[in-house]
Coordinates of C-alpha atoms and ligand atoms in Angstrom, one line a residue:
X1 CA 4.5 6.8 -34.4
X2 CA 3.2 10.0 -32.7
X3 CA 1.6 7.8 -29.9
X4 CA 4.4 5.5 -29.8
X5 CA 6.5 8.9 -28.9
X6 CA 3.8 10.5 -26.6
X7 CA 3.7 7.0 -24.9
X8 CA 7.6 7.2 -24.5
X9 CA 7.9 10.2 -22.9
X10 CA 5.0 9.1 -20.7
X11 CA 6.6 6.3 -20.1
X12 CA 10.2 7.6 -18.6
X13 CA 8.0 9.6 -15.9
X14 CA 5.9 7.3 -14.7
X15 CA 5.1 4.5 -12.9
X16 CA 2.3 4.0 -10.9
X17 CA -1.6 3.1 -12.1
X18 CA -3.6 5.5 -11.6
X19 CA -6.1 7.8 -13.5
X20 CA -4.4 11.1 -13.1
X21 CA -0.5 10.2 -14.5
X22 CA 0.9 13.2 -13.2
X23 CA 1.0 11.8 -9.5
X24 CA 3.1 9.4 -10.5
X25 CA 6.9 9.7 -10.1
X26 CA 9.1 6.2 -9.6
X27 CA 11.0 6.1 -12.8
X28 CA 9.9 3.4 -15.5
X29 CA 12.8 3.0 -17.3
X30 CA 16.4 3.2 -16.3
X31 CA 19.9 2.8 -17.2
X32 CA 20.4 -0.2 -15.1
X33 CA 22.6 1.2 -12.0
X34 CA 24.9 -1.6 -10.5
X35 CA 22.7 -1.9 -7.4
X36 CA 20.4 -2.8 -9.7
X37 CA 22.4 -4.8 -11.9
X38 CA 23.5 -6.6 -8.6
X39 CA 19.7 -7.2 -7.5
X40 CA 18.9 -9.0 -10.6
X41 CA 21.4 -10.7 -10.7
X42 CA 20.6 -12.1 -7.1
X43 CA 17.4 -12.8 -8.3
X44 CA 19.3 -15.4 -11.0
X45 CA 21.1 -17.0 -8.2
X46 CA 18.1 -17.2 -6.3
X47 CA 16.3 -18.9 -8.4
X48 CA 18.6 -21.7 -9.6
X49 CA 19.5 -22.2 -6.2
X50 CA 16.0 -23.4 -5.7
X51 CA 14.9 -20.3 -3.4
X52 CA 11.1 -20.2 -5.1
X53 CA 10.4 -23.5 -3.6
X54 CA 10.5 -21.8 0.0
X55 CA 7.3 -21.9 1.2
X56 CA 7.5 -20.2 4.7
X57 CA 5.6 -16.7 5.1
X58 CA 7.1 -14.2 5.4
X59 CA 5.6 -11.2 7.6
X60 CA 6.4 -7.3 6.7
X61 CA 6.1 -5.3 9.7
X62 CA 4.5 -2.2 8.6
X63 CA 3.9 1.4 9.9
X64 CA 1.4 3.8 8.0
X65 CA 1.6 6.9 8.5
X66 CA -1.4 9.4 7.6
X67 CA -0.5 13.2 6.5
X68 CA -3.2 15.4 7.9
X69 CA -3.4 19.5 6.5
X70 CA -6.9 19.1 8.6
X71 CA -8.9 17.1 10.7
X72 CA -11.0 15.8 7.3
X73 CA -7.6 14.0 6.2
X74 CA -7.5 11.5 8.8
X75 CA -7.9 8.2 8.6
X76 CA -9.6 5.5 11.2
X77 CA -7.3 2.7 11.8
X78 CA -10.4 0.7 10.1
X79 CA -9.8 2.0 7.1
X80 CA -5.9 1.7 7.2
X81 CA -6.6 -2.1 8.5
X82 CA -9.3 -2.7 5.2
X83 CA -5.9 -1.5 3.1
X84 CA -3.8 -4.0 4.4
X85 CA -6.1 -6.8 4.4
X86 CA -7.1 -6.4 1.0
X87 CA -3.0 -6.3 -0.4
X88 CA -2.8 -9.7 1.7
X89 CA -5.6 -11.2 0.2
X90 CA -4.2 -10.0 -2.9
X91 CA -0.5 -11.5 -2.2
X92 CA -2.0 -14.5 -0.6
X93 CA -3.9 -15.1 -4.0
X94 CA -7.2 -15.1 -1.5
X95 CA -8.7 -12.3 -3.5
X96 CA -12.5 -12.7 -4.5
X97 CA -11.7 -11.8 -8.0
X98 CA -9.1 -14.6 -8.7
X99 CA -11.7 -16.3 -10.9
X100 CA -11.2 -13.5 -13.6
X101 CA -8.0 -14.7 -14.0
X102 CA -7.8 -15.5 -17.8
X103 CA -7.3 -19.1 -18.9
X104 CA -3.6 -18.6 -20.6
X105 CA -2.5 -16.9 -17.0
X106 CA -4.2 -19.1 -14.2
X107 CA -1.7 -21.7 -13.9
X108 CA 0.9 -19.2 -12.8
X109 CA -1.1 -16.6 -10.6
X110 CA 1.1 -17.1 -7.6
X111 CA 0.4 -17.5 -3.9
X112 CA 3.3 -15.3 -2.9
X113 CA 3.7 -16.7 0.9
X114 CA 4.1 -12.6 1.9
X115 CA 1.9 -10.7 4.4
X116 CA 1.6 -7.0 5.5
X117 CA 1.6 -6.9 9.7
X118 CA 1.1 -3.9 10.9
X119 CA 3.4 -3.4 14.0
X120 CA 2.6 -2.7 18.0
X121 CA 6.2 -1.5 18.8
X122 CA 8.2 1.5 17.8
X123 CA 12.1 1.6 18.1
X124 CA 11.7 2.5 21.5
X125 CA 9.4 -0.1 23.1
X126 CA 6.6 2.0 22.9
X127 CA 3.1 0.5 21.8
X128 CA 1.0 1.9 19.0
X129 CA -1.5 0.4 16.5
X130 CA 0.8 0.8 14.0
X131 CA -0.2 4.3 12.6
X132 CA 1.2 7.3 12.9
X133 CA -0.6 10.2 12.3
X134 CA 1.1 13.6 11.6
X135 CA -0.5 17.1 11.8
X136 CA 0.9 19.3 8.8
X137 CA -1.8 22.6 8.2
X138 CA 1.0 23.9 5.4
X139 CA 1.3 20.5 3.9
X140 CA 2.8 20.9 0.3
X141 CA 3.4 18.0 -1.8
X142 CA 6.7 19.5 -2.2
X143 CA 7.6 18.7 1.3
X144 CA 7.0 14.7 0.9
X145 CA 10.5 13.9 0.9
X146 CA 11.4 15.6 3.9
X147 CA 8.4 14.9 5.8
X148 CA 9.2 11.0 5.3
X149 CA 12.9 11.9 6.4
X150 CA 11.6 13.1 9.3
X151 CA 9.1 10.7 10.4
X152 CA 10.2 7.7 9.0
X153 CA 10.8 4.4 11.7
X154 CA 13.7 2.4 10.8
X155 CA 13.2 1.5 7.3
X156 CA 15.4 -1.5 7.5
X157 CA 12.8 -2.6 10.3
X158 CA 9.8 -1.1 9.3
X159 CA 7.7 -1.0 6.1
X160 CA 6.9 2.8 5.9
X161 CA 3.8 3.8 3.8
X162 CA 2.6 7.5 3.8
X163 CA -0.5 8.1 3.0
X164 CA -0.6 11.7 1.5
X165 CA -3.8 14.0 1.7
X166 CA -6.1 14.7 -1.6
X167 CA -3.7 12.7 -3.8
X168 CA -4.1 9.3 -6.5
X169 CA -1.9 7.2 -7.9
X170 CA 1.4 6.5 -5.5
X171 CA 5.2 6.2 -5.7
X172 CA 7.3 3.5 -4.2
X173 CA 11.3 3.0 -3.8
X174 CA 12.6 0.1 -5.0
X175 CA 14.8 -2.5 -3.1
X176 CA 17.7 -0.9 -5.1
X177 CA 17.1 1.9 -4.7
X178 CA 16.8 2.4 -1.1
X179 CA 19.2 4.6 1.4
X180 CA 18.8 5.1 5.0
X181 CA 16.6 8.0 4.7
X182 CA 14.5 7.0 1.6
X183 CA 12.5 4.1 1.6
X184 CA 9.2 2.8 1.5
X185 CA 6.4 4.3 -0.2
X186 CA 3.6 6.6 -0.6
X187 CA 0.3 6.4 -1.7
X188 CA -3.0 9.3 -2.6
X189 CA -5.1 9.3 0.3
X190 CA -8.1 8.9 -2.7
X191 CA -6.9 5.6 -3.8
X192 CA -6.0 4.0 0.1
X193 CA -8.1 1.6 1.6
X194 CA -11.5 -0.3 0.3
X195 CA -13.6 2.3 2.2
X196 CA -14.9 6.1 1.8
X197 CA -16.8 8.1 0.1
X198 CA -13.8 10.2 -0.9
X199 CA -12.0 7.0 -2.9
X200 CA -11.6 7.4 -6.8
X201 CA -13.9 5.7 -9.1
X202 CA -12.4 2.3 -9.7
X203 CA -9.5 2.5 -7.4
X204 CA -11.7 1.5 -4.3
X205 CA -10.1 -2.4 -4.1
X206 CA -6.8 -1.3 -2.7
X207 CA -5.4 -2.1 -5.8
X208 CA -2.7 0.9 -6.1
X209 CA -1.0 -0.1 -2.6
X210 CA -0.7 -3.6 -4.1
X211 CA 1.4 -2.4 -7.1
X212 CA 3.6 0.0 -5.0
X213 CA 4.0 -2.9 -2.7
X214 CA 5.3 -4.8 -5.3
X215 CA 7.3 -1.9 -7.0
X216 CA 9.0 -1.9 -3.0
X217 CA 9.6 -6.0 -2.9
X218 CA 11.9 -5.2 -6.6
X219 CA 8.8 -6.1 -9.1
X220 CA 8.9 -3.7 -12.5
X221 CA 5.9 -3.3 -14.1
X222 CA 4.7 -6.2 -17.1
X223 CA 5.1 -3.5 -19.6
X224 CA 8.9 -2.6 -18.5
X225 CA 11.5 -1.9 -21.7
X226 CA 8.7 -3.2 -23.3
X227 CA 8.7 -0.6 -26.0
X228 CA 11.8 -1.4 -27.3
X229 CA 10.3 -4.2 -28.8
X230 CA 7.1 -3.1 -30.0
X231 CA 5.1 -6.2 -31.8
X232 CA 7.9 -8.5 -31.5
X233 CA 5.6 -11.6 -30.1
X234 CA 8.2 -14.2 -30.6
X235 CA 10.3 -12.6 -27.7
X236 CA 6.9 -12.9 -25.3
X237 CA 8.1 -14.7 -23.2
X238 CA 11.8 -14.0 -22.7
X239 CA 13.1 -13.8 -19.2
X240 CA 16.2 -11.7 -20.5
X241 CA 14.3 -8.5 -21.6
X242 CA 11.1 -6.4 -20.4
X243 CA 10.0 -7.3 -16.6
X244 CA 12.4 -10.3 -16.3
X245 CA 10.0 -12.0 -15.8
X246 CA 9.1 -15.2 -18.4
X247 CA 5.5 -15.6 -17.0
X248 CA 4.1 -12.2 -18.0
X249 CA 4.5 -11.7 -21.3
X250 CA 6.2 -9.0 -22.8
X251 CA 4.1 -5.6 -23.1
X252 CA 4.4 -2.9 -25.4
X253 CA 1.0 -0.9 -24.0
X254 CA 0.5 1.3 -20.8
X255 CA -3.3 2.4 -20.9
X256 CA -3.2 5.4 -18.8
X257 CA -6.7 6.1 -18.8
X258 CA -10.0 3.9 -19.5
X259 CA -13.3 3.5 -18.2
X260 CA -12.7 -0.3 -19.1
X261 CA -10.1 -2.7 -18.4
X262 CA -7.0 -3.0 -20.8
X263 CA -8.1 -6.6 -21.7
X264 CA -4.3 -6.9 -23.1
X265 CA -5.3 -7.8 -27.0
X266 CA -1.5 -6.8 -28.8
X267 CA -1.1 -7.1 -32.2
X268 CA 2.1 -8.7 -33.0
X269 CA 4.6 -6.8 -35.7
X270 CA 4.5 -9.5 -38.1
X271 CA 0.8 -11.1 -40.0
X272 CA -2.0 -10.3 -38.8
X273 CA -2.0 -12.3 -35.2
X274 CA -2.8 -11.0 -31.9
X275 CA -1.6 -12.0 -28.4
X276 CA -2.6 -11.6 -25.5
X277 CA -0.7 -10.0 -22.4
X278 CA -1.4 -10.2 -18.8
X279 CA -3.5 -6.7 -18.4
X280 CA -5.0 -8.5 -15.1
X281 CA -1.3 -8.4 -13.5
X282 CA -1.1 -6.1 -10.3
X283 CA 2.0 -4.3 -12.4
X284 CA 0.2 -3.2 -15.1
X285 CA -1.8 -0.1 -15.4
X286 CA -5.4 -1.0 -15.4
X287 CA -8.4 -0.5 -12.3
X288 CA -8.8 -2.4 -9.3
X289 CA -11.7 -4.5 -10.4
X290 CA -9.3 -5.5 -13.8
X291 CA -6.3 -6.9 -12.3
X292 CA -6.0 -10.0 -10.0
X293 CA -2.7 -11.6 -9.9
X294 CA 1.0 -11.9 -9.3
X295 CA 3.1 -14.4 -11.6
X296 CA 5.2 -17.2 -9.8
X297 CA 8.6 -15.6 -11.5
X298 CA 7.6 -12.2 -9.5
X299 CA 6.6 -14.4 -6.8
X300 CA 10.1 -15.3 -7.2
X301 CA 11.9 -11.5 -7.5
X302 CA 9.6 -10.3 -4.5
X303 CA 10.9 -13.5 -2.3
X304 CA 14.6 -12.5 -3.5
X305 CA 13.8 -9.3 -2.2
X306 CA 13.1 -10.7 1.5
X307 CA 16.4 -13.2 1.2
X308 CA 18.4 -10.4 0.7
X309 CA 17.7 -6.2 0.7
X310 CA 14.8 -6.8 3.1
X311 CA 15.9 -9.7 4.5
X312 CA 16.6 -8.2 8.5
X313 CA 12.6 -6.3 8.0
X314 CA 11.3 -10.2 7.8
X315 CA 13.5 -11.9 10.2
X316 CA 12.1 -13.7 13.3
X317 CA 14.1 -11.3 15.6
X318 CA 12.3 -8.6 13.8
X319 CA 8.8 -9.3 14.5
X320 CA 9.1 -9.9 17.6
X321 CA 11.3 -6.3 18.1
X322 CA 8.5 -4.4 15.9
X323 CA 5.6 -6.7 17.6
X324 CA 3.9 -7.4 14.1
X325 CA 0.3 -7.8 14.4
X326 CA -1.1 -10.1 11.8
X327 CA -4.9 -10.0 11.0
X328 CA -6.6 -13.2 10.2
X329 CA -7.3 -13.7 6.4
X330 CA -10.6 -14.1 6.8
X331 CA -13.1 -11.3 6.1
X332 CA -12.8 -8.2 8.3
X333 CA -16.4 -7.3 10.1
X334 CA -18.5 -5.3 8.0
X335 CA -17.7 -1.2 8.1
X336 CA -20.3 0.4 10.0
X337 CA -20.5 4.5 10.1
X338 CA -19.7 3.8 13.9
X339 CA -16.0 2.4 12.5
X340 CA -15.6 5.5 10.2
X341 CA -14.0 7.8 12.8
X342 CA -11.3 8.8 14.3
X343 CA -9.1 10.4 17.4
X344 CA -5.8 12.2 16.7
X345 CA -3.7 13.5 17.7
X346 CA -2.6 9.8 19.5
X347 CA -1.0 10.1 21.8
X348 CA -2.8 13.0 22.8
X349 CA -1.6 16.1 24.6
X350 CA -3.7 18.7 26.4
X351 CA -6.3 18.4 23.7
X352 CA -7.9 15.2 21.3
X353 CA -9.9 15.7 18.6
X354 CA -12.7 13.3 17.2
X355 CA -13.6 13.3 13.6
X356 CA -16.6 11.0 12.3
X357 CA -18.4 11.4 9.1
X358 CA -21.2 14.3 9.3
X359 CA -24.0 11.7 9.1
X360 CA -22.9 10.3 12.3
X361 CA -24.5 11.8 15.1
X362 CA -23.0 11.6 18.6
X363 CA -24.8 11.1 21.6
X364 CA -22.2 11.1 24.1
X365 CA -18.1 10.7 24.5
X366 CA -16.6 8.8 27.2
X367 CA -13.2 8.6 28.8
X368 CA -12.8 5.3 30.2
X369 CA -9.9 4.1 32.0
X370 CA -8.4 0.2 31.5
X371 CA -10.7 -1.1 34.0
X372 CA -13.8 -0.3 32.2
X373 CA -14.2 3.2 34.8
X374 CA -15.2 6.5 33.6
X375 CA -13.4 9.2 33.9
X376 CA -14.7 11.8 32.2
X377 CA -18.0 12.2 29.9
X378 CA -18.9 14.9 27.4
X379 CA -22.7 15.1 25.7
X380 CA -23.2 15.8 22.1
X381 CA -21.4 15.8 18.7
X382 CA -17.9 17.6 19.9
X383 CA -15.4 17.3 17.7
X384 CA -12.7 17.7 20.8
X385 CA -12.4 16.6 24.2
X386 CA -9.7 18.9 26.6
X387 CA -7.9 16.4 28.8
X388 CA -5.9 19.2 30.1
X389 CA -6.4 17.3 33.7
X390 CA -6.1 14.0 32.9
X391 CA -2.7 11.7 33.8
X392 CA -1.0 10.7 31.6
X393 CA -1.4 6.9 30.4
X394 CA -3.9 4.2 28.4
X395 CA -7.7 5.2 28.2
X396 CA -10.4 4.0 26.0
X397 CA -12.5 6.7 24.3
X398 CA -16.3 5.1 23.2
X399 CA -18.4 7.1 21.5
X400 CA -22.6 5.9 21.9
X401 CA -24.7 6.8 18.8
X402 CA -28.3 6.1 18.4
X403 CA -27.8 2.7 17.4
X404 CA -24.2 2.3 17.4
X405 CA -21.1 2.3 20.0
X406 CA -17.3 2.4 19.2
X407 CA -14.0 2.7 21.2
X408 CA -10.9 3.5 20.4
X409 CA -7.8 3.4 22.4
X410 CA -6.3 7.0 23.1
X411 CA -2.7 7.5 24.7
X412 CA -2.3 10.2 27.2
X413 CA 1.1 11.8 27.1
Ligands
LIG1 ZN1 4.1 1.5 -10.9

């Protein structure tokens, strides 16, 4: 009973997976508000009115913004792209891991037709690679709320993730919940992307944006309300209680921390029998290299989601006004060291800095213009370029190691 209580409170404070629970913050459980009464209900009408069977993708323009106290917290737009490929493999049901998927549970691991873009337009027709990255030196997690406020894009447009500096775990607004100054969600810069030697053991899949993703397309997670009926394995699979969902069974565990996956064994309140739950979902609590799948009924709630709250962020007209950039399924290029860095601010005023890892060595930095011309060269590992003369406009920055070259695209202002 003293666990069950512990795991309670626990419980009504978090939400997330992730090792440290304290990061977490979207509520668990809920009295059900009548937003949210009125999204599940959508999802019922949804459903019998044969929405599931809709098999057109649908694209989620995204923006990611990365908070930087220091030049060490950026991010290289490789890394932010590994991020987003890997939660579309892992919507698209392309993952490599899908073969871990446990007998009982394969038939309904779901393609969910839903892919991440990351967008080429801001609200005001000007380009960008579809992160943002913000300069905060007094950063305190305390500020997150108003530091979204104020650099959010549209968030009936625009997918906003923030990716916030030495943090785990994440915390993610659900369709429901969402107001026009608080959406989206954010993620520990320690659990974002697939690579970096910063990552946290066993969150270096992507696997933590994947379950706030689905948190932010109305998703719960497979153990939701589950306590209230703790053993009862007749009611497994009972669309009316828990998740609402009938394809993950009802869960009465939330392993916070373990070296090893949850392999979902639950011992049922009645005999001696054991079930097993669906510990490999993305919803449940468990490391990146222990869950695999979506179910076809969250399929199903996440594809409500983009008929109805989200439903203008996925619309034709909206790709083409956010200029959604999709990257090909297929496996991304390997990461070289040479695709570890980054430029920021961008667009860059009078000064741009450069950050690489320290065992990348720089031979030489060069401005070149869209033509391929140089304007401007600087010899050695600098860590910022002045460009106090230079117009404003497009450039290309390439940096030459040894045995490696890399450019990025760097925005005058
Ligand atoms: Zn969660």
């Amino acid at each position: 009973m003293i666990r069950i209580g512990i795991l309670l409170s626990l419980c009504t404070l978090l939400c997330c997976r992730s090792l440290s629970a304290q990061q977490c913050h979207t509520p668990e459980i809920s009295l059900l508000s009548a937003e949210e009464d009125a999204f599940n209900e959508y999802v019922l009408r949804f459903v019998q009115d044969g929405g599931p069977a809709d098999t057109s993708l649908q694209i989620i323009p995204t923006v990611v913004h990365i908070i930087m106290r220091n030049a060490a917290d950026s991010m290289s737009l490789a890394r932010v792209q590994s991020q987003i490929h890997a939660s579309n493999l892992d919507l698209r049901k392309r993952n490599a891991d899908t073969a871990r998927i446990r007998a009982p549970f394969k038939a309904v691991a779901a393609d969910c037709q839903i892919q991440l873009c990351l967008a080429t337009r801001k609200p005001d027709g000007n380009n960008f690679a579809g992160v943002l990255w913000h300069s905060y030196p007094d950063f305190d997690p305390a500020d997150m709320s108003a530091i979204r406020t104020a650099t959010q894009l549209d968030p009936d447009r625009y997918l906003n993730v923030w990716v916030q500096p030495g943090q785990e775990g994440g915390s993610a607004v659900f369709p429901w919940e969402k107001t026009a100054s608080h959406d989206g969600f954010t993620l520990g810069s320690l659990v974002f992307g697939t690579f970096g030697t910063d990552l946290q053991p066993g969150f270096n899949e992507g696997g933590i944006f994947t379950h706030e993703l689905g948190h932010y397309l109305g998703l719960y997670h497979t153990f939701h309300g589950g306590f209230a009926y703790l053993g009862e394995c007749d009611r497994l699979h009972d669309a009316d209680i828990g998740d609402l969902c009938a394809d993950t069974p009802l869960d009465w565990d939330m392993p916070l921390s373990t070296d090893q996956c949850d392999d979902g064994t639950r011992f049922c309140s009645t005999g001696d029998s054991s079930v097993i739950t669906q510990s490999e979902n993305f919803m449940h609590y468990n490391r990146d290299s222990c869950v695999q799948m979506f179910s076809l009924d969250q399929r199903a709630r996440m594809r409500a989601c983009t008929d109805s709250a989200r439903a203008l962020l996925v619309s034709a007209s909206n790709l083409n006004f956010t200029g959604a950039a999709c990257l090909p399924l297929v496996s991304l290029p390997e990461i070289t060291p040479a695709e570890n860095w980054t430029v920021y601010p961008n667009p860059a005023g009078d000064i741009v800095y450069i950050h690489y890892p320290a065992k990348m060595s720089l031979l030489s930095v060069r401005l070149l213009d869209l033509q391929g011309r140089e304007i401007r060269q600087w010899q050695g590992n600098i860590s910022e370029a002045g460009l106090q003369d230079i117009p404003a406009g497009i450039y290309i920055l390439r940096i030459q190691g040894k045995d490696f070259t890399d450019s990025r695209k760097l925005v005058r202002r």
